Amino acid sequence: MIFSAKKQVTKEALISASFEIVREEGIDALNMRTLAQKCNCSTQPIYLSFKNAEEVKSEVLKLAVDKYNGYLQNESGDKYENKYKAVGMGYIRFAKEDKELFKWLFMRKRSDELDLMENSFENTVNLIMKSFSLPKEKAQRLQLEMWVFVHGIGTLLATDYINWSWDDISAMLTDAFTGIYNKITGEY
């Protein structure tokens, strides 16, 4: 009689457990052995669902991007003077509250992987153009300079280097935006 391996752990459960590992310990902690330990199984069910660790990471990356996009959407209410500021605050909140996912998405060398956020810059530029009636070139410059500023704060929070209040962060974003906007538009 021939027996075949029966999957006891679903693919969805493996992806969910992988996501938890990355959120708690970072992407470097995710491998087939740690995933098997998290799911209380051998590596066999993992290899029945996935070809290799890269396939697992690809699935987790999609969840990480969805989580990031959720932060952006949650901040887009009427909390701030404009939707553009809400994008920056969402980015920073993601860095502070989901440090390991932020580090994985925004603090590493990029490879040839599919960039699931490739339209993010252009979407934000379009938001700036619409919100502030700026031509594309000036909107791109504003986004580039503000992204560097926002990313800096996000990095400081994600690495626990600082722990500023949301009010202070909000005020700094307003100050930086006002200065950069005025320089770009010639309104000193």
PDB file of C-alpha atoms in Angstrom:
ATOM      1  CA  MET A   1       0.000   0.000   0.000  1.00  0.00           C
ATOM      2  CA  ILE A   2       1.305   3.491  -0.915  1.00  0.00           C
ATOM      3  CA  PHE A   3       0.650   6.390   1.395  1.00  0.00           C
ATOM      4  CA  SER A   4       0.703   9.987   0.241  1.00  0.00           C
ATOM      5  CA  ALA A   5       1.465  12.965   2.386  1.00  0.00           C
ATOM      6  CA  LYS A   6      -1.648  14.731   3.583  1.00  0.00           C
ATOM      7  CA  LYS A   7      -1.531  18.455   4.208  1.00  0.00           C
ATOM      8  CA  GLN A   8      -2.564  19.182   7.776  1.00  0.00           C
ATOM      9  CA  VAL A   9      -1.722  22.881   7.593  1.00  0.00           C
ATOM     10  CA  THR A  10      -3.367  25.027   4.941  1.00  0.00           C
ATOM     11  CA  LYS A  11      -1.494  27.366   2.636  1.00  0.00           C
ATOM     12  CA  GLU A  12      -3.435  30.277   4.103  1.00  0.00           C
ATOM     13  CA  ALA A  13      -2.398  29.297   7.638  1.00  0.00           C
ATOM     14  CA  LEU A  14       1.232  29.102   6.532  1.00  0.00           C
ATOM     15  CA  ILE A  15       1.048  32.551   4.942  1.00  0.00           C
ATOM     16  CA  SER A  16      -0.610  33.969   8.049  1.00  0.00           C
ATOM     17  CA  ALA A  17       2.033  32.440  10.329  1.00  0.00           C
ATOM     18  CA  SER A  18       4.790  33.719   8.037  1.00  0.00           C
ATOM     19  CA  PHE A  19       3.331  37.224   8.207  1.00  0.00           C
ATOM     20  CA  GLU A  20       3.273  37.050  12.018  1.00  0.00           C
ATOM     21  CA  ILE A  21       6.925  35.968  12.095  1.00  0.00           C
ATOM     22  CA  VAL A  22       7.954  38.886   9.879  1.00  0.00           C
ATOM     23  CA  ARG A  23       5.871  41.416  11.855  1.00  0.00           C
ATOM     24  CA  GLU A  24       7.325  40.253  15.168  1.00  0.00           C
ATOM     25  CA  GLU A  25      10.919  39.358  14.297  1.00  0.00           C
ATOM     26  CA  GLY A  26      11.698  40.728  10.839  1.00  0.00           C
ATOM     27  CA  ILE A  27      12.163  39.129   7.457  1.00  0.00           C
ATOM     28  CA  ASP A  28      15.491  37.537   8.375  1.00  0.00           C
ATOM     29  CA  ALA A  29      13.679  35.357  10.933  1.00  0.00           C
ATOM     30  CA  LEU A  30      11.486  33.773   8.265  1.00  0.00           C
ATOM     31  CA  ASN A  31      12.678  30.428   6.960  1.00  0.00           C
ATOM     32  CA  MET A  32      11.146  27.017   6.534  1.00  0.00           C
ATOM     33  CA  ARG A  33      12.336  25.825   9.941  1.00  0.00           C
ATOM     34  CA  THR A  34      10.938  28.798  11.905  1.00  0.00           C
ATOM     35  CA  LEU A  35       7.695  28.586   9.956  1.00  0.00           C
ATOM     36  CA  ALA A  36       7.376  24.883  10.782  1.00  0.00           C
ATOM     37  CA  GLN A  37       8.002  25.637  14.471  1.00  0.00           C
ATOM     38  CA  LYS A  38       5.384  28.402  14.448  1.00  0.00           C
ATOM     39  CA  CYS A  39       2.838  26.024  12.890  1.00  0.00           C
ATOM     40  CA  ASN A  40       3.818  23.037  15.058  1.00  0.00           C
ATOM     41  CA  CYS A  41       4.503  20.901  12.026  1.00  0.00           C
ATOM     42  CA  SER A  42       7.388  19.538   9.996  1.00  0.00           C
ATOM     43  CA  THR A  43       8.623  21.334   6.899  1.00  0.00           C
ATOM     44  CA  GLN A  44       6.803  18.799   4.698  1.00  0.00           C
ATOM     45  CA  PRO A  45       3.437  20.649   4.641  1.00  0.00           C
ATOM     46  CA  ILE A  46       5.282  23.855   3.771  1.00  0.00           C
ATOM     47  CA  TYR A  47       6.983  22.249   0.782  1.00  0.00           C
ATOM     48  CA  LEU A  48       3.643  20.774  -0.301  1.00  0.00           C
ATOM     49  CA  SER A  49       2.252  24.336  -0.506  1.00  0.00           C
ATOM     50  CA  PHE A  50       5.306  26.295  -1.677  1.00  0.00           C
ATOM     51  CA  LYS A  51       8.217  25.613  -4.019  1.00  0.00           C
ATOM     52  CA  ASN A  52      10.696  27.482  -1.827  1.00  0.00           C
ATOM     53  CA  ALA A  53      11.156  30.209   0.787  1.00  0.00           C
ATOM     54  CA  GLU A  54      11.089  32.923  -1.877  1.00  0.00           C
ATOM     55  CA  GLU A  55       7.544  31.959  -2.799  1.00  0.00           C
ATOM     56  CA  VAL A  56       6.536  32.259   0.862  1.00  0.00           C
ATOM     57  CA  LYS A  57       8.196  35.681   1.105  1.00  0.00           C
ATOM     58  CA  SER A  58       6.425  36.809  -2.043  1.00  0.00           C
ATOM     59  CA  GLU A  59       3.065  36.040  -0.452  1.00  0.00           C
ATOM     60  CA  VAL A  60       4.064  37.799   2.763  1.00  0.00           C
ATOM     61  CA  LEU A  61       5.226  40.830   0.765  1.00  0.00           C
ATOM     62  CA  LYS A  62       1.727  41.207  -0.679  1.00  0.00           C
ATOM     63  CA  LEU A  63       0.274  41.200   2.850  1.00  0.00           C
ATOM     64  CA  ALA A  64       2.877  43.726   4.013  1.00  0.00           C
ATOM     65  CA  VAL A  65       1.977  46.096   1.171  1.00  0.00           C
ATOM     66  CA  ASP A  66      -1.722  45.669   1.967  1.00  0.00           C
ATOM     67  CA  LYS A  67      -0.988  46.490   5.610  1.00  0.00           C
ATOM     68  CA  TYR A  68       0.964  49.603   4.567  1.00  0.00           C
ATOM     69  CA  ASN A  69      -1.856  50.722   2.260  1.00  0.00           C
ATOM     70  CA  GLY A  70      -4.268  50.246   5.155  1.00  0.00           C
ATOM     71  CA  TYR A  71      -2.270  52.725   7.218  1.00  0.00           C
ATOM     72  CA  LEU A  72      -2.459  55.261   4.394  1.00  0.00           C
ATOM     73  CA  GLN A  73      -6.223  54.805   4.088  1.00  0.00           C
ATOM     74  CA  ASN A  74      -6.800  55.035   7.844  1.00  0.00           C
ATOM     75  CA  GLU A  75      -5.048  58.397   8.001  1.00  0.00           C
ATOM     76  CA  SER A  76      -6.923  59.891   5.077  1.00  0.00           C
ATOM     77  CA  GLY A  77      -9.894  61.140   7.087  1.00  0.00           C
ATOM     78  CA  ASP A  78     -10.433  64.697   8.268  1.00  0.00           C
ATOM     79  CA  LYS A  79      -7.645  64.586  10.854  1.00  0.00           C
ATOM     80  CA  TYR A  80      -5.320  66.824   8.847  1.00  0.00           C
ATOM     81  CA  GLU A  81      -5.578  69.996   6.812  1.00  0.00           C
ATOM     82  CA  ASN A  82      -5.186  68.072   3.536  1.00  0.00           C
ATOM     83  CA  LYS A  83      -5.034  64.555   2.106  1.00  0.00           C
ATOM     84  CA  TYR A  84      -1.381  64.941   1.203  1.00  0.00           C
ATOM     85  CA  LYS A  85      -0.402  65.384   4.845  1.00  0.00           C
ATOM     86  CA  ALA A  86      -2.497  62.322   5.704  1.00  0.00           C
ATOM     87  CA  VAL A  87      -0.306  60.256   3.340  1.00  0.00           C
ATOM     88  CA  GLY A  88       2.841  61.357   5.187  1.00  0.00           C
ATOM     89  CA  MET A  89       1.318  60.726   8.594  1.00  0.00           C
ATOM     90  CA  GLY A  90       0.154  57.268   7.478  1.00  0.00           C
ATOM     91  CA  TYR A  91       3.676  56.437   6.314  1.00  0.00           C
ATOM     92  CA  ILE A  92       5.104  57.562   9.651  1.00  0.00           C
ATOM     93  CA  ARG A  93       2.453  55.730  11.694  1.00  0.00           C
ATOM     94  CA  PHE A  94       3.242  52.541   9.763  1.00  0.00           C
ATOM     95  CA  ALA A  95       6.939  52.991  10.619  1.00  0.00           C
ATOM     96  CA  LYS A  96       6.179  53.449  14.309  1.00  0.00           C
ATOM     97  CA  GLU A  97       3.558  50.731  14.729  1.00  0.00           C
ATOM     98  CA  ASP A  98       4.765  48.073  12.286  1.00  0.00           C
ATOM     99  CA  LYS A  99       8.510  48.535  12.561  1.00  0.00           C
ATOM    100  CA  GLU A 100       9.646  45.247  11.042  1.00  0.00           C
ATOM    101  CA  LEU A 101       7.323  45.525   8.047  1.00  0.00           C
ATOM    102  CA  PHE A 102       8.481  49.119   7.508  1.00  0.00           C
ATOM    103  CA  LYS A 103      12.119  48.068   7.632  1.00  0.00           C
ATOM    104  CA  TRP A 104      11.461  45.300   5.129  1.00  0.00           C
ATOM    105  CA  LEU A 105       9.535  47.498   2.712  1.00  0.00           C
ATOM    106  CA  PHE A 106      11.541  50.724   2.992  1.00  0.00           C
ATOM    107  CA  MET A 107      14.928  50.117   4.610  1.00  0.00           C
ATOM    108  CA  ARG A 108      16.678  47.607   2.398  1.00  0.00           C
ATOM    109  CA  LYS A 109      18.355  47.313  -0.929  1.00  0.00           C
ATOM    110  CA  ARG A 110      15.833  46.730  -3.658  1.00  0.00           C
ATOM    111  CA  SER A 111      16.293  43.788  -5.980  1.00  0.00           C
ATOM    112  CA  ASP A 112      14.634  42.800  -9.228  1.00  0.00           C
ATOM    113  CA  GLU A 113      11.491  41.771  -7.375  1.00  0.00           C
ATOM    114  CA  LEU A 114       8.136  43.060  -8.466  1.00  0.00           C
ATOM    115  CA  ASP A 115       7.667  46.438  -6.818  1.00  0.00           C
ATOM    116  CA  LEU A 116       4.106  46.313  -5.556  1.00  0.00           C
ATOM    117  CA  MET A 117       4.245  50.017  -4.684  1.00  0.00           C
ATOM    118  CA  GLU A 118       5.636  51.264  -7.992  1.00  0.00           C
ATOM    119  CA  ASN A 119       2.644  53.540  -8.615  1.00  0.00           C
ATOM    120  CA  SER A 120       2.776  55.099  -5.153  1.00  0.00           C
ATOM    121  CA  PHE A 121       5.058  57.981  -6.147  1.00  0.00           C
ATOM    122  CA  GLU A 122       3.019  58.855  -9.243  1.00  0.00           C
ATOM    123  CA  ASN A 123      -0.269  58.598  -7.354  1.00  0.00           C
ATOM    124  CA  THR A 124       1.057  60.982  -4.716  1.00  0.00           C
ATOM    125  CA  VAL A 125       2.347  63.396  -7.370  1.00  0.00           C
ATOM    126  CA  ASN A 126      -1.135  63.377  -8.931  1.00  0.00           C
ATOM    127  CA  LEU A 127      -2.639  64.113  -5.501  1.00  0.00           C
ATOM    128  CA  ILE A 128      -0.277  67.082  -5.095  1.00  0.00           C
ATOM    129  CA  MET A 129      -1.077  68.396  -8.571  1.00  0.00           C
ATOM    130  CA  LYS A 130      -4.809  68.195  -7.839  1.00  0.00           C
ATOM    131  CA  SER A 131      -4.673  69.493  -4.249  1.00  0.00           C
ATOM    132  CA  PHE A 132      -2.278  72.391  -4.786  1.00  0.00           C
ATOM    133  CA  SER A 133      -2.677  73.180  -8.494  1.00  0.00           C
ATOM    134  CA  LEU A 134       1.000  72.579  -9.185  1.00  0.00           C
ATOM    135  CA  PRO A 135       2.472  71.540 -12.533  1.00  0.00           C
ATOM    136  CA  LYS A 136       3.850  68.001 -12.651  1.00  0.00           C
ATOM    137  CA  GLU A 137       7.531  69.000 -12.426  1.00  0.00           C
ATOM    138  CA  LYS A 138       6.978  71.056  -9.256  1.00  0.00           C
ATOM    139  CA  ALA A 139       4.715  68.393  -7.760  1.00  0.00           C
ATOM    140  CA  GLN A 140       7.411  65.757  -8.356  1.00  0.00           C
ATOM    141  CA  ARG A 141      10.031  67.963  -6.690  1.00  0.00           C
ATOM    142  CA  LEU A 142       7.764  68.604  -3.716  1.00  0.00           C
ATOM    143  CA  GLN A 143       7.029  64.881  -3.321  1.00  0.00           C
ATOM    144  CA  LEU A 144      10.687  63.918  -3.587  1.00  0.00           C
ATOM    145  CA  GLU A 145      11.809  66.386  -0.929  1.00  0.00           C
ATOM    146  CA  MET A 146       8.909  65.656   1.407  1.00  0.00           C
ATOM    147  CA  TRP A 147       9.408  61.901   1.016  1.00  0.00           C
ATOM    148  CA  VAL A 148      13.027  62.259   2.160  1.00  0.00           C
ATOM    149  CA  PHE A 149      11.843  64.204   5.214  1.00  0.00           C
ATOM    150  CA  VAL A 150       8.969  61.804   6.035  1.00  0.00           C
ATOM    151  CA  HIS A 151      11.160  58.749   5.465  1.00  0.00           C
ATOM    152  CA  GLY A 152      13.755  60.177   7.842  1.00  0.00           C
ATOM    153  CA  ILE A 153      11.201  60.494  10.631  1.00  0.00           C
ATOM    154  CA  GLY A 154       9.845  57.027   9.834  1.00  0.00           C
ATOM    155  CA  THR A 155      13.325  55.534  10.006  1.00  0.00           C
ATOM    156  CA  LEU A 156      14.030  57.215  13.345  1.00  0.00           C
ATOM    157  CA  LEU A 157      10.801  55.780  14.768  1.00  0.00           C
ATOM    158  CA  ALA A 158      11.225  52.311  13.258  1.00  0.00           C
ATOM    159  CA  THR A 159      14.676  51.988  14.805  1.00  0.00           C
ATOM    160  CA  ASP A 160      13.495  53.347  18.189  1.00  0.00           C
ATOM    161  CA  TYR A 161      15.995  56.191  17.902  1.00  0.00           C
ATOM    162  CA  ILE A 162      13.333  58.730  18.855  1.00  0.00           C
ATOM    163  CA  ASN A 163       9.825  58.702  20.275  1.00  0.00           C
ATOM    164  CA  TRP A 164       8.216  62.011  19.346  1.00  0.00           C
ATOM    165  CA  SER A 165       4.569  62.817  19.953  1.00  0.00           C
ATOM    166  CA  TRP A 166       2.101  62.795  17.050  1.00  0.00           C
ATOM    167  CA  ASP A 167       1.501  66.507  17.608  1.00  0.00           C
ATOM    168  CA  ASP A 168       5.215  67.267  17.240  1.00  0.00           C
ATOM    169  CA  ILE A 169       5.481  65.083  14.133  1.00  0.00           C
ATOM    170  CA  SER A 170       2.418  66.729  12.619  1.00  0.00           C
ATOM    171  CA  ALA A 171       3.834  70.206  13.282  1.00  0.00           C
ATOM    172  CA  MET A 172       7.199  69.231  11.740  1.00  0.00           C
ATOM    173  CA  LEU A 173       5.477  67.942   8.608  1.00  0.00           C
ATOM    174  CA  THR A 174       3.543  71.181   8.287  1.00  0.00           C
ATOM    175  CA  ASP A 175       6.732  73.233   8.727  1.00  0.00           C
ATOM    176  CA  ALA A 176       8.681  71.172   6.204  1.00  0.00           C
ATOM    177  CA  PHE A 177       5.841  71.253   3.691  1.00  0.00           C
ATOM    178  CA  THR A 178       5.392  75.014   4.060  1.00  0.00           C
ATOM    179  CA  GLY A 179       9.106  75.675   3.551  1.00  0.00           C
ATOM    180  CA  ILE A 180       9.494  73.338   0.576  1.00  0.00           C
ATOM    181  CA  TYR A 181       6.231  74.454  -1.020  1.00  0.00           C
ATOM    182  CA  ASN A 182       7.149  78.118  -0.689  1.00  0.00           C
ATOM    183  CA  LYS A 183      10.599  77.541  -2.167  1.00  0.00           C
ATOM    184  CA  ILE A 184       9.234  75.553  -5.105  1.00  0.00           C
ATOM    185  CA  THR A 185       6.476  78.053  -5.853  1.00  0.00           C
ATOM    186  CA  GLY A 186       8.644  81.144  -5.181  1.00  0.00           C
ATOM    187  CA  GLU A 187       6.399  82.281  -2.310  1.00  0.00           C
ATOM    188  CA  TYR A 188       9.058  83.182   0.261  1.00  0.00           C
TER     189      TYR A 188
END
